[in-house]
């Protein structure tokens, strides 16, 4: 079997936080390169915890393989070239004096030439509608602009896999629409954690539903979005 750069295989993954709280319990998922997956489920289900395990920001028991590389403290550098996470809060992603510096930070860290860093930074900013923002202070942007800048920091590293943690949170309707257009245009393996089933319908082919650290459903997004009864059972929809 060939392994593509955007393949993810998770088997028997469990994670318990240092205070004893269970984050993930025996999670197994395979995601093929180029697939777009929504991760749904109530607060505290383990969605963000799962994202943190992918680039080895935390290590559980079990196995995660990214593009055929087993995630471990020894491989994190290689793995992080392949997986980018857009955190829910853009302030967790932006820490440089200017937008340009924030977006250039990742490519610089990858040891790329100055020309290549510049090319990637400008391309990432332009693809997200932030050309002209290079000299602005990241911390003086509006929330929606910060969100786009934080996506640009990941796009500039050109990872094969991008995971978004609640990308639509705190955005106005136009912001959600703009963001979903941007995310839809990204042709990589995408994982989108969201409470917004409408956004999930627009962005994902597959729905994975979590609760209490477990995967409780894994089905085509189309099927889930057309099945209100199943959404109610999974506590994704209330009326
Ligand atoms: N740093 C931490 N220390 C201890 N427990 C934690 C920590 N972070 C998360 N947890 C716990 O792990 C479980 C899973 O949390 P996680 O943040 O992954 O949920 P989530 O599905 O992302 O929820 P939300 O929709 O609210 O963002 C919860 O019980 C949570 O309280
Ligand atoms: Mg979360």
Tab-separated table of C-alpha atoms and ligand atoms in Angstrom:
chain	number	residue	atom	x	y	z
A	1	UNK	CA	0.000	0.000	0.000
A	2	UNK	CA	1.339	3.434	-0.839
A	3	UNK	CA	1.343	6.079	1.850
A	4	UNK	CA	0.472	9.587	0.757
A	5	UNK	CA	1.716	12.715	2.475
A	6	UNK	CA	-1.744	13.559	3.787
A	7	UNK	CA	-2.600	10.124	5.222
A	8	UNK	CA	-3.458	9.825	8.923
A	9	UNK	CA	-3.822	6.510	10.736
A	10	UNK	CA	-4.723	6.567	14.425
A	11	UNK	CA	-4.986	3.292	16.285
A	12	UNK	CA	-5.996	2.635	19.860
A	13	UNK	CA	-5.171	6.179	20.957
A	14	UNK	CA	-5.879	7.067	24.593
A	15	UNK	CA	-4.830	10.154	26.492
A	16	UNK	CA	-5.284	11.128	30.124
A	17	UNK	CA	-4.393	14.651	31.297
A	18	UNK	CA	-1.881	14.910	34.161
A	19	UNK	CA	-4.735	15.662	36.601
A	20	UNK	CA	-6.362	12.325	35.745
A	21	UNK	CA	-9.064	13.656	33.368
A	22	UNK	CA	-9.642	11.325	30.458
A	23	UNK	CA	-9.232	13.128	27.149
A	24	UNK	CA	-9.293	10.254	24.643
A	25	UNK	CA	-10.274	6.618	25.021
A	26	UNK	CA	-9.167	4.063	22.456
A	27	UNK	CA	-9.667	6.220	19.379
A	28	UNK	CA	-9.017	4.616	15.986
A	29	UNK	CA	-9.490	6.516	12.721
A	30	UNK	CA	-7.983	6.380	9.241
A	31	UNK	CA	-8.135	9.488	7.095
A	32	UNK	CA	-6.961	9.293	3.494
A	33	UNK	CA	-4.956	12.031	1.831
A	34	UNK	CA	-7.198	14.807	0.553
A	35	UNK	CA	-10.199	13.832	2.647
A	36	UNK	CA	-12.127	16.516	4.495
A	37	UNK	CA	-13.433	15.417	7.880
A	38	UNK	CA	-15.650	17.246	10.372
A	39	UNK	CA	-15.254	16.367	14.032
A	40	UNK	CA	-18.406	17.069	15.980
A	41	UNK	CA	-19.520	16.467	19.547
A	42	UNK	CA	-20.393	18.284	22.769
A	43	UNK	CA	-18.081	20.403	24.915
A	44	UNK	CA	-15.495	18.239	26.615
A	45	UNK	CA	-15.837	15.390	24.077
A	46	UNK	CA	-12.094	15.278	23.340
A	47	UNK	CA	-12.068	17.041	19.960
A	48	UNK	CA	-9.313	19.551	20.759
A	49	UNK	CA	-7.357	16.884	22.622
A	50	UNK	CA	-7.414	14.742	19.484
A	51	UNK	CA	-6.061	17.622	17.376
A	52	UNK	CA	-3.215	18.223	19.827
A	53	UNK	CA	-2.021	14.632	19.475
A	54	UNK	CA	-1.597	14.851	15.673
A	55	UNK	CA	1.540	17.042	15.558
A	56	UNK	CA	2.783	15.572	18.838
A	57	UNK	CA	1.903	18.546	21.042
A	58	UNK	CA	0.802	15.890	23.553
A	59	UNK	CA	1.532	12.160	23.511
A	60	UNK	CA	-0.964	9.475	24.425
A	61	UNK	CA	-0.772	5.716	24.316
A	62	UNK	CA	-1.542	3.907	21.068
A	63	UNK	CA	-0.201	4.905	17.678
A	64	UNK	CA	-0.562	7.805	15.275
A	65	UNK	CA	0.983	7.683	11.871
A	66	UNK	CA	1.235	10.778	9.689
A	67	UNK	CA	2.272	10.102	6.079
A	68	UNK	CA	3.665	6.786	7.305
A	69	UNK	CA	5.720	8.387	10.104
A	70	UNK	CA	4.888	7.265	13.643
A	71	UNK	CA	4.434	10.353	15.822
A	72	UNK	CA	6.948	10.304	18.688
A	73	UNK	CA	9.230	12.817	20.417
A	74	UNK	CA	11.934	11.765	17.923
A	75	UNK	CA	9.819	12.441	14.826
A	76	UNK	CA	7.946	15.624	15.835
A	77	UNK	CA	10.073	17.863	13.643
A	78	UNK	CA	9.242	15.817	10.545
A	79	UNK	CA	5.619	15.377	11.592
A	80	UNK	CA	5.085	19.108	12.207
A	81	UNK	CA	6.124	19.870	8.624
A	82	UNK	CA	3.148	17.792	7.574
A	83	UNK	CA	0.440	18.774	10.075
A	84	UNK	CA	-0.619	22.311	10.882
A	85	UNK	CA	-3.205	23.210	13.501
A	86	UNK	CA	-5.208	26.398	13.437
A	87	UNK	CA	-6.089	26.919	17.094
A	88	UNK	CA	-9.498	28.171	18.104
A	89	UNK	CA	-8.051	31.324	19.643
A	90	UNK	CA	-5.906	33.253	17.118
A	91	UNK	CA	-3.995	34.877	19.992
A	92	UNK	CA	-2.455	31.422	20.601
A	93	UNK	CA	-1.027	31.529	17.062
A	94	UNK	CA	0.098	35.139	16.649
A	95	UNK	CA	2.981	36.388	18.742
A	96	UNK	CA	5.242	38.476	16.478
A	97	UNK	CA	5.255	42.287	16.133
A	98	UNK	CA	3.819	42.260	12.603
A	99	UNK	CA	1.541	40.110	10.456
A	100	UNK	CA	4.452	39.517	8.067
A	101	UNK	CA	6.696	38.249	10.869
A	102	UNK	CA	3.982	35.947	12.185
A	103	UNK	CA	3.364	34.377	8.779
A	104	UNK	CA	7.080	34.194	7.909
A	105	UNK	CA	7.928	32.587	11.271
A	106	UNK	CA	7.077	28.992	10.251
A	107	UNK	CA	8.848	28.992	6.856
A	108	UNK	CA	11.934	30.646	8.460
A	109	UNK	CA	11.952	27.962	11.113
A	110	UNK	CA	11.878	25.327	8.384
A	111	UNK	CA	15.245	26.653	7.210
A	112	UNK	CA	13.991	27.935	3.847
A	113	UNK	CA	15.854	30.613	1.883
A	114	UNK	CA	14.896	34.268	2.418
A	115	UNK	CA	13.359	34.409	-1.079
A	116	UNK	CA	11.300	31.295	-0.464
A	117	UNK	CA	10.159	32.598	2.949
A	118	UNK	CA	9.064	35.828	1.303
A	119	UNK	CA	7.279	34.041	-1.545
A	120	UNK	CA	5.387	31.746	0.828
A	121	UNK	CA	4.457	34.590	3.162
A	122	UNK	CA	3.084	36.760	0.372
A	123	UNK	CA	1.213	33.824	-1.210
A	124	UNK	CA	-0.341	32.796	2.101
A	125	UNK	CA	-1.457	36.358	2.854
A	126	UNK	CA	-2.845	36.865	-0.618
A	127	UNK	CA	-4.762	33.543	-0.621
A	128	UNK	CA	-6.514	34.586	2.583
A	129	UNK	CA	-7.240	38.154	1.491
A	130	UNK	CA	-4.650	39.833	3.697
A	131	UNK	CA	-2.307	41.315	1.082
A	132	UNK	CA	-1.360	44.773	2.315
A	133	UNK	CA	-1.524	43.743	5.978
A	134	UNK	CA	2.191	42.813	6.152
A	135	UNK	CA	3.222	45.749	8.329
A	136	UNK	CA	0.177	45.718	10.607
A	137	UNK	CA	0.465	44.630	14.204
A	138	UNK	CA	-1.199	41.215	14.583
A	139	UNK	CA	-2.620	42.252	17.923
A	140	UNK	CA	-4.401	45.266	16.485
A	141	UNK	CA	-6.367	43.297	13.908
A	142	UNK	CA	-10.083	42.577	14.227
A	143	UNK	CA	-10.981	39.088	15.422
A	144	UNK	CA	-11.876	37.922	11.901
A	145	UNK	CA	-8.624	39.340	10.498
A	146	UNK	CA	-6.650	37.621	13.266
A	147	UNK	CA	-8.388	34.376	12.399
A	148	UNK	CA	-7.341	34.753	8.764
A	149	UNK	CA	-3.790	35.707	9.754
A	150	UNK	CA	-3.582	32.595	11.935
A	151	UNK	CA	-4.641	30.439	8.959
A	152	UNK	CA	-1.980	32.197	6.840
A	153	UNK	CA	0.709	31.191	9.377
A	154	UNK	CA	-0.189	27.557	8.701
A	155	UNK	CA	-0.668	27.892	4.906
A	156	UNK	CA	2.822	29.401	4.628
A	157	UNK	CA	4.290	26.139	5.927
A	158	UNK	CA	2.391	24.224	3.237
A	159	UNK	CA	1.578	21.170	5.364
A	160	UNK	CA	-0.249	18.241	3.723
A	161	UNK	CA	-2.749	18.198	6.602
A	162	UNK	CA	-4.489	21.157	8.221
A	163	UNK	CA	-6.711	20.874	11.285
A	164	UNK	CA	-8.993	23.752	12.262
A	165	UNK	CA	-10.318	23.985	15.812
A	166	UNK	CA	-13.718	25.700	15.697
A	167	UNK	CA	-12.845	28.029	12.816
A	168	UNK	CA	-16.219	29.809	12.844
A	169	UNK	CA	-16.322	30.593	16.572
A	170	UNK	CA	-16.912	34.318	17.264
A	171	UNK	CA	-17.163	35.263	13.582
A	172	UNK	CA	-20.055	37.265	12.143
A	173	UNK	CA	-22.130	35.618	9.354
A	174	UNK	CA	-20.070	37.277	6.627
A	175	UNK	CA	-16.893	36.172	8.405
A	176	UNK	CA	-18.135	32.573	8.556
A	177	UNK	CA	-19.039	32.670	4.881
A	178	UNK	CA	-15.630	34.119	3.908
A	179	UNK	CA	-13.792	31.613	6.034
A	180	UNK	CA	-15.710	28.656	4.689
A	181	UNK	CA	-14.903	29.799	1.138
A	182	UNK	CA	-11.216	29.991	2.048
A	183	UNK	CA	-11.192	26.584	3.759
A	184	UNK	CA	-13.109	24.973	0.919
A	185	UNK	CA	-10.494	26.184	-1.556
A	186	UNK	CA	-7.697	24.447	0.376
A	187	UNK	CA	-6.963	21.127	-1.325
A	188	UNK	CA	-5.244	19.239	1.460
A	189	UNK	CA	-6.319	16.747	4.070
A	190	UNK	CA	-8.614	18.845	6.262
A	191	UNK	CA	-9.968	18.226	9.726
A	192	UNK	CA	-12.532	20.728	10.930
A	193	UNK	CA	-13.670	20.671	14.542
A	194	UNK	CA	-16.957	22.521	14.781
A	195	UNK	CA	-20.301	22.775	16.551
A	196	UNK	CA	-21.782	24.255	13.387
A	197	UNK	CA	-23.342	21.410	11.453
A	198	UNK	CA	-24.119	23.719	8.519
A	199	UNK	CA	-20.435	24.640	8.257
A	200	UNK	CA	-19.516	20.961	8.551
A	201	UNK	CA	-21.903	20.197	5.695
A	202	UNK	CA	-20.183	22.795	3.515
A	203	UNK	CA	-16.639	21.755	4.325
A	204	UNK	CA	-16.541	18.029	4.987
A	205	UNK	CA	-17.232	14.741	3.207
A	206	UNK	CA	-17.160	12.758	6.411
A	207	UNK	CA	-18.479	13.307	9.941
A	208	UNK	CA	-16.839	11.871	13.016
A	209	UNK	CA	-18.775	12.385	16.241
A	210	UNK	CA	-17.086	12.179	19.634
A	211	UNK	CA	-18.374	12.018	23.180
A	212	UNK	CA	-16.468	11.431	26.422
A	213	UNK	CA	-13.222	10.733	24.582
A	214	UNK	CA	-14.803	8.103	22.345
A	215	UNK	CA	-15.789	8.032	18.684
A	216	UNK	CA	-19.511	7.374	18.679
A	217	UNK	CA	-20.242	7.861	14.976
A	218	UNK	CA	-18.339	7.937	11.698
A	219	UNK	CA	-20.482	8.441	8.624
A	220	UNK	CA	-20.701	10.365	5.353
A	221	UNK	CA	-21.432	14.037	6.120
A	222	UNK	CA	-24.228	14.041	3.556
A	223	UNK	CA	-26.032	11.259	5.405
A	224	UNK	CA	-25.695	12.969	8.774
A	225	UNK	CA	-26.738	16.397	7.537
A	226	UNK	CA	-29.913	14.921	6.040
A	227	UNK	CA	-30.811	12.927	9.153
A	228	UNK	CA	-32.200	15.149	11.919
A	229	UNK	CA	-33.217	12.122	13.993
A	230	UNK	CA	-29.627	10.845	14.093
A	231	UNK	CA	-28.389	14.385	14.845
A	232	UNK	CA	-30.789	14.488	17.831
A	233	UNK	CA	-29.614	11.077	19.058
A	234	UNK	CA	-26.021	12.259	18.823
A	235	UNK	CA	-26.959	15.479	20.658
A	236	UNK	CA	-25.888	17.625	17.721
A	237	UNK	CA	-29.340	19.074	17.150
A	238	UNK	CA	-32.105	20.131	19.554
A	239	UNK	CA	-35.608	21.358	18.912
B	1	LIG	N1	-5.264	20.906	30.209
B	1	LIG	C1	-6.205	20.084	30.666
B	1	LIG	N2	-6.092	19.507	31.896
B	1	LIG	C2	-7.020	18.655	32.356
B	1	LIG	N3	-8.111	18.284	31.664
B	1	LIG	C3	-8.280	18.825	30.449
B	1	LIG	C4	-7.341	19.760	29.878
B	1	LIG	N4	-7.786	20.135	28.657
B	1	LIG	C5	-8.941	19.465	28.471
B	1	LIG	N5	-9.239	18.679	29.541
B	1	LIG	C6	-10.395	17.783	29.698
B	1	LIG	O1	-10.337	16.791	28.681
B	1	LIG	C7	-11.642	16.525	28.186
B	1	LIG	C8	-11.670	16.782	26.686
B	1	LIG	O2	-11.443	18.166	26.489
B	1	LIG	P1	-11.324	18.841	25.046
B	1	LIG	O3	-10.797	20.204	25.253
B	1	LIG	O4	-10.577	17.932	24.151
B	1	LIG	O5	-12.856	18.873	24.613
B	1	LIG	P2	-13.530	19.485	23.292
B	1	LIG	O6	-14.307	18.380	22.668
B	1	LIG	O7	-12.524	20.193	22.493
B	1	LIG	O8	-14.580	20.514	23.940
B	1	LIG	P3	-15.054	21.991	23.460
B	1	LIG	O9	-16.160	21.758	22.469
B	1	LIG	O10	-15.581	22.589	24.730
B	1	LIG	O11	-13.883	22.731	22.906
B	1	LIG	C9	-12.605	17.392	28.980
B	1	LIG	O12	-13.114	16.612	30.035
B	1	LIG	C10	-11.715	18.489	29.526
B	1	LIG	O13	-12.196	18.970	30.760
B	2	LIG	MG1	-12.197	22.185	21.987
